[in-house]
Amino acid sequence: MKSNDRLYKISLSVTGILIAVGFAFLTHVRLDSPVFLEHYIDMNVTGDSWHSNFNMPTSLQYITNADDERVVIWVEFADYPGLQLQASENAFDVFARTGVEQSFDEQRGRHFGQYSVREVYLEIRDLPDLDEGEELHLTEATVTFSDSSTETVDIGELTISTEEATDSPLQFVYSSSTGSGQNEVIYSAEENLSLLAVDSTNFEAFSDAVHIDINGMDYQEDSEHNIQAGEQLSIVTKREFSEDDSQFAFVNILPELRVRTDEGDEQTVRLTQAIEMEPDYSFTNIYRYLRSREDM
């Protein structure tokens, strides 16, 4: 009988210790406030559409506690406070344009253990007058939540650029993308060309996370690729994961191809297929990322 009592007390002690350890761990991993990812986003407007009424959709991602019932209802960019846009964590509200209010699912976002990854859908509806070739660089946002609380957060860099519509020496043929982070765009050369570079405003920030193939060969920044008139040019981009914290970013960019004709004229052609990447989400990866930022 005494032996049973002893086992009972031991089991209670072990259970108490496990509960205490579990509670301490949950307290340790809990976030004090939502954490917005670094974003590298290109939004491009060509020709007369810059001065007409149009809509530009994009999104921002953030990490919060799984039991956080708040949602983002408004976003304002500190760099350009007059920018008109609509923001919601319900994509239907932003993009469907039906005027019908949609309720949120009981489980908001994508859950990874203690954490939830949320996405804020944005639609920019009006832009200030800009000169051709001028860019807007949005780096800081003030977000308002459904409980009326606000946070001012760094978002990386959202670049809105303008370009003049010109005849391109490369004609689009085909594009494809896979869920594994590989994109391909194929063009046909209208004349003899030399591909000088593949570039983007924010490319250096995550260039170690992207592998580029040009017609099946590794892209080298300092080398030229010659394409004859009538030949096809294949641009393949692949996501490469690593332990680097810079990998934990949301990327949606439209790189430019810089080409030179036989006459020596240089032109730029913007890719029609965006390079899209989001982090390799899991509880462990999120936890490591937040620890590296000292957000816990």
Short mmCIF file of C-alpha atoms in Angstrom, two decimals:
data_model
loop_
_atom_site.label_atom_id
_atom_site.label_comp_id
_atom_site.label_asym_id
_atom_site.label_seq_id
_atom_site.Cartn_x
_atom_site.Cartn_y
_atom_site.Cartn_z
CA MET A 1 0.00 0.00 0.00
CA LYS A 2 2.83 2.36 0.87
CA SER A 3 4.45 1.47 -2.43
CA ASN A 4 1.30 2.51 -4.31
CA ASP A 5 1.12 5.78 -2.39
CA ARG A 6 4.74 6.47 -3.25
CA LEU A 7 4.16 5.76 -6.96
CA TYR A 8 1.09 7.99 -6.88
CA LYS A 9 3.05 10.87 -5.35
CA ILE A 10 5.86 10.42 -7.88
CA SER A 11 3.40 10.44 -10.77
CA LEU A 12 1.80 13.61 -9.42
CA SER A 13 5.22 15.25 -9.10
CA VAL A 14 6.22 14.27 -12.64
CA THR A 15 2.89 15.52 -13.99
CA GLY A 16 3.32 18.80 -12.14
CA ILE A 17 6.84 19.21 -13.48
CA LEU A 18 5.70 18.50 -17.06
CA ILE A 19 2.85 21.01 -16.74
CA ALA A 20 5.22 23.64 -15.36
CA VAL A 21 7.77 23.00 -18.12
CA GLY A 22 5.05 23.13 -20.77
CA PHE A 23 3.66 26.37 -19.38
CA ALA A 24 7.14 27.89 -19.21
CA PHE A 25 7.82 26.89 -22.83
CA LEU A 26 4.54 28.35 -24.07
CA THR A 27 5.29 31.56 -22.20
CA HIS A 28 8.79 31.62 -23.68
CA VAL A 29 7.68 31.21 -27.31
CA ARG A 30 4.76 33.62 -27.02
CA LEU A 31 5.03 36.87 -28.97
CA ASP A 32 4.42 40.23 -27.33
CA SER A 33 3.29 41.68 -30.68
CA PRO A 34 2.93 40.53 -34.31
CA VAL A 35 6.10 40.29 -36.37
CA PHE A 36 5.93 41.42 -40.01
CA LEU A 37 8.30 39.74 -42.43
CA GLU A 38 10.72 41.53 -44.66
CA HIS A 39 9.11 41.89 -48.08
CA TYR A 40 10.75 42.50 -51.43
CA ILE A 41 7.97 43.33 -53.86
CA ASP A 42 8.05 44.90 -57.32
CA MET A 43 4.93 46.54 -58.70
CA ASN A 44 5.31 47.89 -62.22
CA VAL A 45 3.11 50.18 -64.29
CA THR A 46 3.71 50.71 -68.00
CA GLY A 47 2.61 53.54 -70.26
CA ASP A 48 -0.72 55.37 -69.98
CA SER A 49 -2.11 53.07 -67.29
CA TRP A 50 -0.07 55.06 -64.75
CA HIS A 51 -2.35 58.06 -65.22
CA SER A 52 -5.63 56.16 -65.43
CA ASN A 53 -7.79 54.49 -62.81
CA PHE A 54 -6.37 51.05 -62.06
CA ASN A 55 -5.87 48.64 -59.20
CA MET A 56 -2.63 47.04 -58.00
CA PRO A 57 -2.99 43.95 -55.78
CA THR A 58 -0.27 42.66 -53.44
CA SER A 59 -0.01 41.29 -49.90
CA LEU A 60 2.02 41.42 -46.69
CA GLN A 61 2.67 38.50 -44.32
CA TYR A 62 3.14 38.51 -40.57
CA ILE A 63 3.52 36.06 -37.69
CA THR A 64 1.45 36.24 -34.53
CA ASN A 65 0.26 33.97 -31.73
CA ALA A 66 -2.13 31.23 -32.81
CA ASP A 67 -4.78 32.47 -30.36
CA ASP A 68 -4.58 36.09 -31.55
CA GLU A 69 -8.17 36.93 -32.55
CA ARG A 70 -7.32 40.32 -34.03
CA VAL A 71 -7.08 40.92 -37.77
CA VAL A 72 -5.58 43.78 -39.75
CA ILE A 73 -8.27 46.12 -41.10
CA TRP A 74 -6.20 49.07 -42.35
CA VAL A 75 -2.69 49.79 -43.60
CA GLU A 76 -1.05 53.17 -44.14
CA PHE A 77 2.45 53.69 -45.48
CA ALA A 78 4.49 56.23 -43.54
CA ASP A 79 6.50 57.11 -46.67
CA TYR A 80 3.33 58.11 -48.56
CA PRO A 81 0.46 58.63 -46.08
CA GLY A 82 -1.90 59.81 -48.85
CA LEU A 83 -1.70 56.56 -50.80
CA GLN A 84 -5.22 55.23 -51.28
CA LEU A 85 -5.66 51.51 -50.72
CA GLN A 86 -7.87 48.82 -49.28
CA ALA A 87 -6.56 46.24 -46.80
CA SER A 88 -8.06 43.06 -45.39
CA GLU A 89 -7.04 39.59 -44.25
CA ASN A 90 -9.97 38.30 -46.30
CA ALA A 91 -8.92 38.14 -49.96
CA PHE A 92 -12.55 38.12 -51.06
CA ASP A 93 -13.15 41.52 -49.46
CA VAL A 94 -10.29 43.08 -51.40
CA PHE A 95 -10.45 41.44 -54.80
CA ALA A 96 -13.99 40.23 -55.43
CA ARG A 97 -15.59 43.71 -55.56
CA THR A 98 -19.04 42.38 -54.81
CA GLY A 99 -19.63 44.61 -51.81
CA VAL A 100 -20.61 41.53 -49.79
CA GLU A 101 -19.15 41.29 -46.30
CA GLN A 102 -17.39 37.96 -45.73
CA SER A 103 -16.87 36.40 -42.31
CA PHE A 104 -13.47 35.03 -41.30
CA ASP A 105 -12.85 31.35 -40.77
CA GLU A 106 -12.74 30.30 -37.12
CA GLN A 107 -9.06 29.42 -37.58
CA ARG A 108 -7.38 32.54 -38.87
CA GLY A 109 -4.22 32.15 -40.94
CA ARG A 110 -2.02 29.08 -41.21
CA HIS A 111 -1.15 27.52 -37.86
CA PHE A 112 2.28 26.14 -36.98
CA GLY A 113 2.16 25.10 -33.34
CA GLN A 114 2.01 28.23 -31.19
CA TYR A 115 2.18 30.52 -34.22
CA SER A 116 -0.13 31.69 -36.95
CA VAL A 117 1.04 33.09 -40.29
CA ARG A 118 -1.36 35.73 -41.56
CA GLU A 119 -1.62 37.46 -44.92
CA VAL A 120 -2.87 41.01 -45.41
CA TYR A 121 -4.23 41.56 -48.90
CA LEU A 122 -3.70 45.04 -50.28
CA GLU A 123 -5.14 46.80 -53.29
CA ILE A 124 -3.61 50.16 -54.17
CA ARG A 125 -6.35 52.16 -55.84
CA ASP A 126 -4.79 55.52 -56.56
CA LEU A 127 -1.24 56.77 -56.89
CA PRO A 128 0.35 60.21 -56.86
CA ASP A 129 1.50 61.72 -60.14
CA LEU A 130 5.01 60.54 -60.93
CA ASP A 131 7.36 61.24 -63.78
CA GLU A 132 8.11 58.41 -66.20
CA GLY A 133 10.80 56.21 -64.69
CA GLU A 134 10.24 57.49 -61.13
CA GLU A 135 9.80 54.98 -58.32
CA LEU A 136 8.00 54.83 -55.00
CA HIS A 137 9.80 52.97 -52.20
CA LEU A 138 7.53 51.89 -49.34
CA THR A 139 9.48 50.63 -46.33
CA GLU A 140 7.38 51.34 -43.23
CA ALA A 141 3.70 50.75 -42.55
CA THR A 142 1.27 51.60 -39.78
CA VAL A 143 -1.24 48.78 -39.43
CA THR A 144 -4.54 49.01 -37.59
CA PHE A 145 -6.08 45.90 -36.03
CA SER A 146 -9.72 45.06 -35.43
CA ASP A 147 -9.39 46.01 -31.74
CA SER A 148 -8.31 49.55 -32.83
CA SER A 149 -4.70 48.98 -31.74
CA THR A 150 -1.95 50.10 -34.13
CA GLU A 151 1.62 49.05 -34.85
CA THR A 152 4.27 50.78 -36.95
CA VAL A 153 6.39 48.11 -38.61
CA ASP A 154 9.25 47.74 -41.06
CA ILE A 155 8.08 45.78 -44.10
CA GLY A 156 11.29 45.53 -46.15
CA GLU A 157 10.76 47.35 -49.46
CA LEU A 158 7.77 47.55 -51.74
CA THR A 159 8.84 49.26 -54.98
CA ILE A 160 6.33 50.77 -57.39
CA SER A 161 7.98 51.76 -60.69
CA THR A 162 6.85 53.37 -63.92
CA GLU A 163 8.07 52.60 -67.41
CA GLU A 164 7.43 53.93 -70.86
CA ALA A 165 5.78 51.44 -73.22
CA THR A 166 8.31 50.63 -75.97
CA ASP A 167 8.81 48.00 -78.66
CA SER A 168 10.68 45.07 -77.14
CA PRO A 169 13.47 43.14 -78.90
CA LEU A 170 12.23 40.06 -76.99
CA GLN A 171 8.78 38.67 -77.61
CA PHE A 172 7.09 36.68 -74.87
CA VAL A 173 6.40 33.03 -75.76
CA TYR A 174 5.60 31.05 -72.62
CA SER A 175 5.86 31.04 -68.83
CA SER A 176 5.35 28.46 -66.07
CA SER A 177 5.82 28.09 -62.34
CA THR A 178 5.83 25.24 -59.82
CA GLY A 179 4.94 24.96 -56.17
CA SER A 180 8.59 24.18 -55.40
CA GLY A 181 9.65 27.74 -56.25
CA GLN A 182 10.82 27.28 -59.85
CA ASN A 183 9.73 29.72 -62.56
CA GLU A 184 10.50 29.73 -66.27
CA VAL A 185 9.95 32.43 -68.89
CA ILE A 186 10.69 31.91 -72.57
CA TYR A 187 11.18 34.71 -75.09
CA SER A 188 11.95 34.80 -78.79
CA ALA A 189 14.63 37.22 -79.99
CA GLU A 190 13.50 39.63 -82.72
CA GLU A 191 17.14 40.44 -83.55
CA ASN A 192 20.66 39.51 -82.52
CA LEU A 193 21.09 40.37 -78.83
CA SER A 194 23.56 40.10 -75.97
CA LEU A 195 22.05 39.56 -72.53
CA LEU A 196 24.14 41.70 -70.19
CA ALA A 197 22.41 41.33 -66.83
CA VAL A 198 19.37 40.18 -64.86
CA ASP A 199 18.61 42.74 -62.18
CA SER A 200 16.03 44.12 -59.78
CA THR A 201 15.89 47.03 -57.34
CA ASN A 202 16.02 44.66 -54.35
CA PHE A 203 17.83 41.72 -55.93
CA GLU A 204 20.99 41.98 -53.82
CA ALA A 205 19.02 41.51 -50.60
CA PHE A 206 18.14 37.90 -51.47
CA SER A 207 20.34 36.99 -54.45
CA ASP A 208 21.81 34.12 -52.40
CA ALA A 209 18.33 32.58 -52.27
CA VAL A 210 17.78 32.49 -56.05
CA HIS A 211 19.56 30.40 -58.67
CA ILE A 212 19.23 31.60 -62.28
CA ASP A 213 19.72 29.52 -65.44
CA ILE A 214 20.01 31.14 -68.88
CA ASN A 215 19.25 28.64 -71.66
CA GLY A 216 20.22 25.79 -69.34
CA MET A 217 23.47 27.36 -68.11
CA ASP A 218 24.26 29.00 -64.77
CA TYR A 219 23.87 32.75 -64.92
CA GLN A 220 27.09 34.63 -64.17
CA GLU A 221 26.86 38.36 -63.46
CA ASP A 222 30.03 39.24 -65.36
CA SER A 223 29.35 37.20 -68.50
CA GLU A 224 27.32 37.92 -71.64
CA HIS A 225 24.87 35.54 -73.26
CA ASN A 226 24.46 35.93 -77.02
CA ILE A 227 21.11 35.17 -78.64
CA GLN A 228 20.63 35.09 -82.41
CA ALA A 229 17.52 36.47 -84.10
CA GLY A 230 14.76 33.84 -84.02
CA GLU A 231 16.33 31.91 -81.16
CA GLN A 232 14.58 31.40 -77.87
CA LEU A 233 15.80 32.73 -74.54
CA SER A 234 14.87 30.68 -71.46
CA ILE A 235 15.13 32.28 -68.01
CA VAL A 236 14.70 29.79 -65.13
CA THR A 237 14.76 30.90 -61.50
CA LYS A 238 14.89 28.41 -58.62
CA ARG A 239 14.44 28.90 -54.88
CA GLU A 240 17.39 27.77 -52.77
CA PHE A 241 16.85 27.26 -49.04
CA SER A 242 19.62 27.73 -46.48
CA GLU A 243 20.16 28.47 -42.79
CA ASP A 244 20.57 32.19 -43.54
CA ASP A 245 18.05 34.46 -41.79
CA SER A 246 17.70 36.47 -45.00
CA GLN A 247 15.85 33.46 -46.40
CA PHE A 248 12.92 34.29 -44.12
CA ALA A 249 11.43 36.89 -46.41
CA PHE A 250 8.45 37.26 -48.72
CA VAL A 251 9.57 37.91 -52.29
CA ASN A 252 7.55 38.89 -55.35
CA ILE A 253 9.76 40.67 -57.85
CA LEU A 254 9.81 41.36 -61.59
CA PRO A 255 13.49 41.47 -62.60
CA GLU A 256 14.70 43.33 -65.66
CA LEU A 257 16.76 41.84 -68.49
CA ARG A 258 19.36 44.28 -69.77
CA VAL A 259 20.20 43.54 -73.40
CA ARG A 260 22.37 45.11 -76.13
CA THR A 261 21.66 45.04 -79.86
CA ASP A 262 24.20 44.65 -82.69
CA GLU A 263 24.05 48.43 -83.10
CA GLY A 264 25.22 48.88 -79.49
CA ASP A 265 21.89 50.14 -78.14
CA GLU A 266 21.02 48.95 -74.63
CA GLN A 267 17.42 48.22 -73.63
CA THR A 268 15.66 46.72 -70.64
CA VAL A 269 12.91 44.10 -70.76
CA ARG A 270 10.98 43.32 -67.61
CA LEU A 271 10.18 39.66 -66.98
CA THR A 272 6.50 38.79 -67.33
CA GLN A 273 6.71 36.03 -64.70
CA ALA A 274 7.44 37.23 -61.17
CA ILE A 275 9.93 35.48 -58.92
CA GLU A 276 7.74 34.51 -55.98
CA MET A 277 9.09 33.06 -52.76
CA GLU A 278 7.82 32.74 -49.23
CA PRO A 279 9.62 31.22 -46.23
CA ASP A 280 9.72 27.49 -45.57
CA TYR A 281 7.16 27.73 -42.78
CA SER A 282 7.23 25.27 -39.88
CA PHE A 283 7.12 25.75 -36.12
CA THR A 284 10.86 25.10 -35.83
CA ASN A 285 11.81 27.50 -38.63
CA ILE A 286 9.54 30.23 -37.29
CA TYR A 287 10.91 29.77 -33.77
CA ARG A 288 14.52 30.02 -35.00
CA TYR A 289 13.70 33.11 -37.04
CA LEU A 290 12.00 34.87 -34.11
CA ARG A 291 14.90 33.99 -31.80
CA SER A 292 17.38 35.47 -34.29
CA ARG A 293 15.36 38.68 -34.24
CA GLU A 294 15.07 38.59 -30.44
CA ASP A 295 11.30 39.00 -30.68
CA MET A 296 10.58 36.57 -27.85
#
